[in-house]
Short mmCIF file of C-alpha atoms in Angstrom, two decimals:
data_model
loop_
_atom_site.label_atom_id
_atom_site.label_comp_id
_atom_site.label_asym_id
_atom_site.label_seq_id
_atom_site.Cartn_x
_atom_site.Cartn_y
_atom_site.Cartn_z
CA UNK A 197 12.31 20.10 28.33
CA UNK A 198 11.50 16.74 28.96
CA UNK A 199 7.73 17.62 28.66
CA UNK A 200 8.78 19.38 25.75
CA UNK A 201 9.73 17.03 23.74
CA UNK A 202 7.40 14.26 24.84
CA UNK A 203 4.53 17.20 23.03
CA UNK A 204 6.75 17.41 20.36
CA UNK A 205 6.59 13.80 19.70
CA UNK A 206 2.94 13.75 20.38
CA UNK A 207 2.08 16.16 17.49
CA UNK A 208 4.51 14.53 15.37
CA UNK A 209 2.64 11.58 15.85
CA UNK A 210 -0.19 12.52 15.63
CA UNK A 211 1.13 14.33 11.85
CA UNK A 212 2.73 11.44 10.99
CA UNK A 213 -0.59 9.09 11.55
CA UNK A 214 -3.09 12.06 9.14
CA UNK A 215 -0.24 12.36 6.36
CA UNK A 216 -0.82 8.51 6.49
CA UNK A 217 -4.04 8.93 6.07
CA UNK A 218 -3.46 11.81 3.70
CA UNK A 219 -5.84 14.36 4.48
CA UNK A 220 -6.93 14.84 8.45
CA UNK A 221 -7.74 15.38 8.62
CA UNK A 222 3.81 -8.50 -7.08
CA UNK A 223 10.47 -14.27 -10.37
CA UNK A 224 9.74 -16.54 -11.36
CA UNK A 225 8.56 -19.38 -9.08
CA UNK A 226 11.80 -20.69 -8.06
CA UNK A 227 12.45 -17.69 -6.11
CA UNK A 228 9.83 -18.33 -3.89
CA UNK A 229 10.61 -19.07 -0.08
CA UNK A 230 8.32 -18.87 2.99
CA UNK A 231 7.45 -16.23 4.97
CA UNK A 232 8.43 -17.30 8.61
CA UNK A 233 9.94 -21.16 8.17
CA UNK A 234 11.86 -22.43 4.98
CA UNK A 235 8.42 -23.68 3.79
CA UNK A 236 5.68 -22.01 2.53
CA UNK A 237 3.00 -21.67 5.41
CA UNK A 238 -0.41 -21.17 5.87
CA UNK A 239 -1.19 -17.50 7.80
CA UNK A 240 -3.84 -17.83 10.26
CA UNK A 241 -6.71 -15.53 9.94
CA UNK A 242 -7.13 -13.51 13.12
CA UNK A 243 -11.17 -14.26 12.51
CA UNK A 244 -11.28 -17.52 14.51
CA UNK A 245 -10.73 -19.78 11.89
CA UNK A 246 -7.97 -20.60 10.29
CA UNK A 247 -7.35 -19.97 6.08
CA UNK A 248 -6.47 -22.40 3.97
CA UNK A 249 -4.68 -20.17 1.72
CA UNK A 250 -0.23 -19.28 1.80
CA UNK A 251 0.78 -16.41 1.60
CA UNK A 252 5.19 -16.67 0.40
CA UNK A 253 7.36 -13.79 1.09
CA UNK A 254 9.14 -13.08 -2.54
CA UNK A 255 12.32 -11.44 -3.25
CA UNK A 256 13.72 -9.60 -6.66
CA UNK A 257 16.00 -7.00 -7.77
CA UNK A 258 15.46 -3.64 -8.70
CA UNK A 259 18.51 -1.35 -9.45
CA UNK A 260 21.05 -1.87 -5.96
CA UNK A 261 17.77 -2.64 -4.05
CA UNK A 262 16.89 -5.83 -3.48
CA UNK A 263 13.46 -6.20 -2.50
CA UNK A 264 10.39 -7.60 -1.14
CA UNK A 265 7.01 -8.86 -1.57
CA UNK A 266 4.47 -11.10 -0.34
CA UNK A 267 2.71 -13.39 -2.22
CA UNK A 268 -0.53 -15.55 -2.95
CA UNK A 269 -0.86 -17.34 -5.51
CA UNK A 270 -4.48 -17.87 -7.51
CA UNK A 271 -6.83 -20.00 -7.11
CA UNK A 272 -8.16 -23.12 -9.07
CA UNK A 273 -9.41 -22.10 -11.68
CA UNK A 274 -8.17 -18.50 -11.24
CA UNK A 275 -4.58 -18.14 -12.70
CA UNK A 276 -4.82 -16.46 -15.75
CA UNK A 277 -7.94 -14.14 -14.06
CA UNK A 278 -6.59 -10.52 -13.66
CA UNK A 279 -3.68 -9.60 -10.70
CA UNK A 280 -3.90 -7.62 -8.06
CA UNK A 281 -1.11 -5.32 -7.39
CA UNK A 282 -1.68 -3.95 -3.69
CA UNK A 283 0.47 -0.74 -2.60
CA UNK A 284 0.63 -0.20 1.08
CA UNK A 285 1.02 2.87 3.25
CA UNK A 286 3.58 3.91 4.52
CA UNK A 287 4.12 5.01 8.84
CA UNK A 288 6.09 3.77 11.45
CA UNK A 289 6.05 0.14 11.23
CA UNK A 290 3.84 -0.07 8.19
CA UNK A 291 4.82 -2.39 5.52
CA UNK A 292 2.97 -5.31 3.62
CA UNK A 293 1.98 -7.20 6.09
CA UNK A 294 -1.30 -4.74 6.27
CA UNK A 295 -2.37 -6.41 3.09
CA UNK A 296 -1.70 -9.68 4.77
CA UNK A 297 -6.23 -10.21 6.24
CA UNK A 298 -7.11 -9.09 2.86
CA UNK A 299 -5.31 -11.22 1.38
CA UNK A 300 -6.11 -13.85 3.97
CA UNK A 301 -9.87 -13.09 3.09
CA UNK A 302 -9.98 -13.40 -0.70
CA UNK A 303 -10.11 -17.19 -1.02
CA UNK A 304 -10.97 -17.88 -4.94
CA UNK A 305 -8.62 -15.36 -5.73
CA UNK A 306 -6.50 -14.38 -8.75
CA UNK A 307 -2.31 -13.76 -7.72
CA UNK A 308 -2.06 -11.14 -5.44
CA UNK A 309 1.24 -9.45 -5.11
CA UNK A 310 1.89 -6.79 -2.05
CA UNK A 311 5.50 -5.18 -3.24
CA UNK A 312 7.86 -3.37 -0.14
CA UNK A 313 8.18 0.00 -0.98
CA UNK A 314 11.85 0.74 -0.74
CA UNK A 315 13.22 1.42 2.24
CA UNK A 316 10.51 -0.89 3.66
CA UNK A 317 9.89 -4.88 4.35
CA UNK A 318 13.43 -4.46 6.86
CA UNK A 319 11.70 -7.70 8.66
CA UNK A 320 11.21 -9.16 6.04
CA UNK A 321 14.77 -8.95 5.04
CA UNK A 322 14.42 -5.96 2.26
CA UNK A 323 17.53 -3.28 1.98
CA UNK A 324 17.07 -0.97 3.83
CA UNK A 325 17.80 3.04 2.08
CA UNK A 326 20.43 5.21 3.18
CA UNK A 327 19.18 8.86 2.11
CA UNK A 328 23.13 9.62 2.09
CA UNK A 329 24.07 7.12 -0.65
CA UNK A 330 21.52 6.00 -2.27
CA UNK A 331 18.89 9.42 -2.67
CA UNK A 332 15.20 8.73 -4.01
CA UNK A 333 13.03 11.17 -5.80
CA UNK A 334 9.03 11.37 -4.24
CA UNK A 335 7.02 9.16 -5.09
CA UNK A 336 8.40 8.22 -9.08
CA UNK A 337 11.48 5.91 -7.27
CA UNK A 338 8.81 4.09 -5.70
CA UNK A 339 6.82 4.05 -8.45
CA UNK A 340 9.92 2.80 -10.60
CA UNK A 341 9.89 0.12 -8.12
CA UNK A 342 6.52 -1.24 -8.35
CA UNK A 343 6.80 -1.46 -11.83
CA UNK A 344 10.03 -3.66 -11.77
CA UNK A 345 7.81 -5.79 -9.59
CA UNK A 346 4.82 -5.76 -12.15
CA UNK A 347 7.40 -5.62 -15.26
CA UNK A 348 9.29 -8.24 -14.72
CA UNK A 349 7.37 -10.80 -12.20
CA UNK A 350 3.08 -10.08 -12.66
CA UNK A 351 2.59 -9.64 -15.96
CA UNK A 352 4.85 -12.20 -17.53
CA UNK A 353 3.38 -14.40 -14.68
CA UNK A 354 0.22 -13.48 -16.06
CA UNK A 355 1.07 -14.41 -19.98
CA UNK A 356 2.09 -16.91 -19.71
CA UNK A 357 -0.69 -19.01 -17.23
CA UNK A 358 -2.58 -17.40 -20.69
CA UNK A 359 -0.62 -19.18 -23.06
CA UNK A 360 -1.16 -22.79 -20.42
CA UNK A 361 -4.39 -22.29 -21.23
CA UNK A 362 -6.60 -25.47 -23.06
CA UNK A 363 -7.98 -23.72 -26.65
CA UNK A 364 -11.82 -24.60 -26.81
CA UNK A 365 -13.88 -26.10 -29.03
CA UNK A 366 -13.62 -23.49 -31.88
CA UNK A 367 -9.39 -23.65 -32.14
CA UNK A 368 -8.87 -20.85 -29.98
CA UNK A 369 -7.67 -19.62 -26.06
CA UNK A 370 -10.53 -18.22 -23.89
CA UNK A 371 -9.54 -15.16 -22.69
CA UNK A 372 -10.12 -13.46 -19.75
CA UNK A 373 -12.16 -10.83 -19.83
CA UNK A 374 -10.63 -7.82 -16.93
CA UNK A 375 -8.56 -7.20 -19.61
CA UNK A 376 -4.79 -7.12 -20.19
CA UNK A 377 -3.29 -5.64 -17.33
CA UNK A 378 -3.51 -5.64 -13.75
CA UNK A 379 -6.05 -4.19 -10.91
CA UNK A 380 -3.71 -2.11 -8.53
CA UNK A 381 -5.01 -0.89 -4.99
CA UNK A 382 -3.24 2.01 -3.36
CA UNK A 383 -3.95 2.63 0.66
CA UNK A 384 -4.10 6.22 1.81
CA UNK A 385 -1.61 8.94 1.53
CA UNK A 386 0.50 6.16 -0.73
CA UNK A 387 -2.14 7.79 -3.47
CA UNK A 388 0.65 9.46 -5.38
CA UNK A 389 1.74 6.31 -5.85
CA UNK A 390 -1.34 4.60 -7.39
CA UNK A 391 -1.66 7.35 -9.42
CA UNK A 392 1.33 7.57 -11.39
CA UNK A 393 1.66 3.92 -11.61
CA UNK A 394 -1.78 4.33 -13.51
CA UNK A 395 -0.69 7.32 -15.84
CA UNK A 396 2.75 5.69 -17.45
CA UNK A 397 1.84 2.29 -17.12
CA UNK A 398 -1.79 2.60 -19.19
CA UNK A 399 -0.77 -0.88 -21.29
CA UNK A 400 -0.43 -3.55 -18.15
CA UNK A 401 -2.58 -2.05 -15.36
CA UNK A 402 -6.29 -1.79 -16.16
CA UNK A 403 -8.30 -0.33 -13.09
CA UNK A 404 -7.11 1.84 -10.36
CA UNK A 405 -8.76 1.76 -6.24
CA UNK A 406 -7.49 4.39 -4.27
CA UNK A 407 -8.71 3.31 -0.49
CA UNK A 408 -9.55 5.66 1.87
CA UNK A 409 -7.09 8.75 -0.72
CA UNK A 410 -6.52 12.31 0.17
CA UNK A 411 -9.22 14.68 -0.77
CA UNK A 412 -8.59 15.35 -4.34
CA UNK A 413 -8.41 19.12 -3.08
CA UNK A 414 -4.85 17.48 -1.24
CA UNK A 415 -3.54 15.67 -3.51
CA UNK A 416 -3.68 18.27 -6.31
CA UNK A 417 -2.21 20.71 -4.23
CA UNK A 418 1.35 20.74 -3.56
CA UNK A 419 3.08 21.53 -0.59
CA UNK A 420 5.22 24.71 -0.73
CA UNK A 421 9.61 23.84 -1.05
CA UNK A 422 10.41 25.37 1.88
CA UNK A 423 8.13 24.29 4.42
CA UNK A 424 9.03 19.80 2.98
CA UNK A 425 12.51 21.76 3.75
CA UNK A 426 11.25 22.29 6.91
CA UNK A 427 10.10 18.90 7.78
CA UNK A 428 12.56 16.77 6.25
CA UNK A 429 14.90 18.20 9.01
CA UNK A 430 13.45 18.06 11.78
CA UNK A 431 12.26 14.81 11.26
CA UNK A 432 15.58 13.36 10.35
CA UNK A 433 17.68 15.63 12.80
CA UNK A 434 19.70 13.40 15.58
CA UNK A 435 18.38 14.67 18.52
CA UNK A 436 14.57 15.56 17.81
CA UNK A 437 13.86 13.77 15.16
CA UNK A 438 15.34 10.40 16.92
CA UNK A 439 14.38 11.60 19.85
CA UNK A 440 10.44 11.52 18.36
CA UNK A 441 10.57 8.26 16.47
CA UNK A 442 12.21 6.71 20.11
CA UNK A 443 8.52 7.69 21.36
CA UNK A 444 6.41 7.41 18.54
CA UNK A 445 7.65 3.69 17.88
CA UNK A 446 6.32 2.45 21.43
CA UNK A 447 3.96 -0.63 21.78
CA UNK A 448 1.14 2.04 24.17
CA UNK A 449 1.47 5.30 21.12
CA UNK A 450 0.24 3.35 18.66
CA UNK A 451 -1.70 1.06 20.58
CA UNK A 452 -3.31 4.96 21.40
CA UNK A 453 -3.16 6.87 18.10
CA UNK A 454 -4.42 3.57 15.97
CA UNK A 455 -7.55 3.98 17.26
CA UNK A 456 -8.10 7.83 17.96
CA UNK A 457 -7.55 7.54 14.06
CA UNK A 458 -7.15 4.68 12.19
CA UNK A 459 -9.43 2.50 13.19
CA UNK A 460 -13.29 2.65 13.75
CA UNK A 461 -13.21 0.27 16.58
CA UNK A 462 -10.26 -0.57 18.55
CA UNK A 463 -7.44 -1.88 16.73
CA UNK A 464 -6.70 -5.57 17.48
CA UNK A 465 -2.71 -7.28 18.64
CA UNK A 466 -2.40 -8.67 15.90
CA UNK A 467 -1.54 -5.22 14.72
CA UNK A 468 0.41 -4.04 17.14
CA UNK A 469 2.36 -7.20 16.82
CA UNK A 470 3.11 -6.56 12.73
CA UNK A 471 4.55 -2.91 13.89
CA UNK A 472 6.45 -3.58 16.25
CA UNK A 473 7.92 -6.34 14.16
CA UNK A 474 8.91 -3.45 11.44
CA UNK A 475 9.15 -0.49 14.13
CA UNK A 476 13.20 -0.59 13.69
CA UNK A 477 15.76 2.30 13.36
CA UNK A 478 15.91 0.66 9.59
CA UNK A 479 13.11 1.78 8.73
CA UNK A 480 12.87 5.36 9.14
CA UNK A 481 13.75 7.13 6.62
CA UNK A 482 11.39 6.16 4.61
CA UNK A 483 8.78 7.88 7.29
CA UNK A 484 10.40 10.12 8.08
CA UNK A 485 10.15 11.33 3.66
CA UNK A 486 6.63 10.04 3.37
CA UNK A 487 5.50 12.58 6.72
CA UNK A 488 8.05 14.82 5.32
CA UNK A 489 5.72 15.63 2.85
CA UNK A 490 7.50 14.99 -0.11
CA UNK A 491 4.95 12.97 -2.33
CA UNK A 492 2.82 16.60 -2.21
CA UNK A 493 6.04 18.78 -3.31
CA UNK A 494 3.42 19.04 -6.67
CA UNK A 495 -0.45 18.12 -8.42
CA UNK A 496 -1.33 15.24 -9.73
CA UNK A 497 -4.14 16.64 -11.07
CA UNK A 498 -3.33 15.74 -14.85
CA UNK A 499 -2.18 12.30 -14.14
CA UNK A 500 -5.82 11.34 -12.76
CA UNK A 501 -7.30 13.13 -15.45
CA UNK A 502 -4.96 11.77 -18.74
CA UNK A 503 -4.72 8.03 -17.03
CA UNK A 504 -7.06 6.79 -19.36
CA UNK A 505 -7.87 3.27 -15.83
CA UNK A 506 -12.10 3.47 -14.62
CA UNK A 507 -11.03 4.55 -11.34
CA UNK A 508 -12.60 3.34 -7.38
CA UNK A 509 -12.50 6.00 -4.16
CA UNK A 510 -13.33 3.89 -1.12
CA UNK A 511 -14.17 6.02 2.22
CA UNK A 512 -14.58 4.09 5.63
CA UNK A 513 -18.53 5.15 6.70
CA UNK A 514 -16.42 6.99 10.08
CA UNK A 515 -14.30 8.71 7.71
CA UNK A 516 -15.17 12.47 7.30
CA UNK A 517 -13.53 12.99 4.75
CA UNK A 518 -15.74 11.25 2.91
CA UNK A 519 -17.93 13.94 1.66
CA UNK A 520 -14.71 15.61 0.37
CA UNK A 521 -14.44 13.26 -1.53
CA UNK A 522 -16.86 13.53 -4.20
CA UNK A 523 -14.02 15.98 -6.28
CA UNK A 524 -13.08 12.30 -8.09
CA UNK A 525 -16.12 11.58 -9.23
CA UNK A 526 -16.65 15.29 -10.30
CA UNK A 527 -13.53 16.03 -12.04
CA UNK A 528 -12.49 12.70 -13.78
CA UNK A 529 -14.51 10.00 -15.37
CA UNK A 530 -14.87 7.07 -15.01
CA UNK A 531 -14.52 7.49 -11.61
CA UNK A 532 -17.33 6.32 -8.93
CA UNK A 533 -17.02 5.82 -4.74
CA UNK A 534 -18.22 3.40 -2.28
CA UNK A 535 -18.22 3.72 1.37
CA UNK A 536 -17.35 0.15 3.65
CA UNK A 537 -17.84 -0.15 7.56
CA UNK A 538 -14.37 0.96 9.11
CA UNK A 539 -12.48 4.37 8.86
CA UNK A 540 -9.39 4.37 7.56
CA UNK A 541 -7.81 1.14 7.85
CA UNK A 542 -9.82 -0.35 5.28
CA UNK A 543 -7.94 -3.13 4.14
CA UNK A 544 -7.89 -4.43 7.55
CA UNK A 545 -10.82 -3.42 9.33
CA UNK A 546 -13.11 -4.67 6.67
CA UNK A 547 -11.31 -7.01 4.11
CA UNK A 548 -14.13 -9.20 3.01
CA UNK A 549 -15.67 -5.30 2.02
CA UNK A 550 -13.51 -4.48 0.30
CA UNK A 551 -12.80 -8.61 -1.45
CA UNK A 552 -16.85 -8.07 -2.58
CA UNK A 553 -16.10 -4.36 -4.65
CA UNK A 554 -13.04 -6.40 -6.22
CA UNK A 555 -15.35 -8.70 -7.58
CA UNK A 556 -17.79 -6.25 -8.73
CA UNK A 557 -14.56 -4.52 -10.37
CA UNK A 558 -14.35 -8.79 -11.95
CA UNK A 559 -16.92 -8.73 -13.70
CA UNK A 560 -17.76 -5.32 -15.09
#
């Protein structure tokens, strides 16, 4: 029986990882609080040299939820440039910390916001989600949580920076050449959140980047309701689900499956430290919803084709699904494909290469 449960756990984690990969295959400044210290602190990047950039933990409220997000203020001279909103993947031990390496690697950055989706960021102090008390719709509820951040914080601060810039010699304010909205970047299986955000917010989102998203076929094909119910019931089971999560949250298994499915090279200790901090019982409910496939309850083809923003789909050079993403370019207007070093967690594996892609978008 123990061996059976262990095998079930391993299968579940493979499903969890593949679901994360999807295809197996951002109030005012007075609300900013420091992360890990009472004052904002420097986060060391793990690439052997210290960064003088500061990433702060901030809070905001969406409906009944107290939510958190990581924020990196703009570098001098970039205050009025298009802000970036980062959508983290959902999985065991994952939250907005996933974006810290990219944020730390971006030296001359515009404002960057990395929200914790509802139910995530427990280690940051965000509210947990209890599905027995508050029901959520997926991916809509996560989309709405990010929209609150964009509409109440990101865009107002962006417009304030535009209004405060000095007039030029002709008496008019020089405007940013990056449009009036923000760039949204969604990782992996959270592509439906990015896609819905773009479709619902054409005036506040100017570009959409999808890193290691599901294949076009997967993101446009709904999973049967019966399968979703079966998956969710198993993951929510107080016996089998609990045993599986207890196994899967171990550092050893996280390392094994990260190396097997996520990284082109081996994962690093910082990755394991971060996942371990967020691997708590209160953080399991969003993982259960995601891994059950609830984000795939419908097709997102209409959203993709009707959203007016240019789209960039980024694949890792070690990702065999890259060829199956060609349909994005074939089916969508203003969609480009690019490959960079890495496998399936590109913002962590190749943050500088991703920063270069963002800079290219800024000058287009």
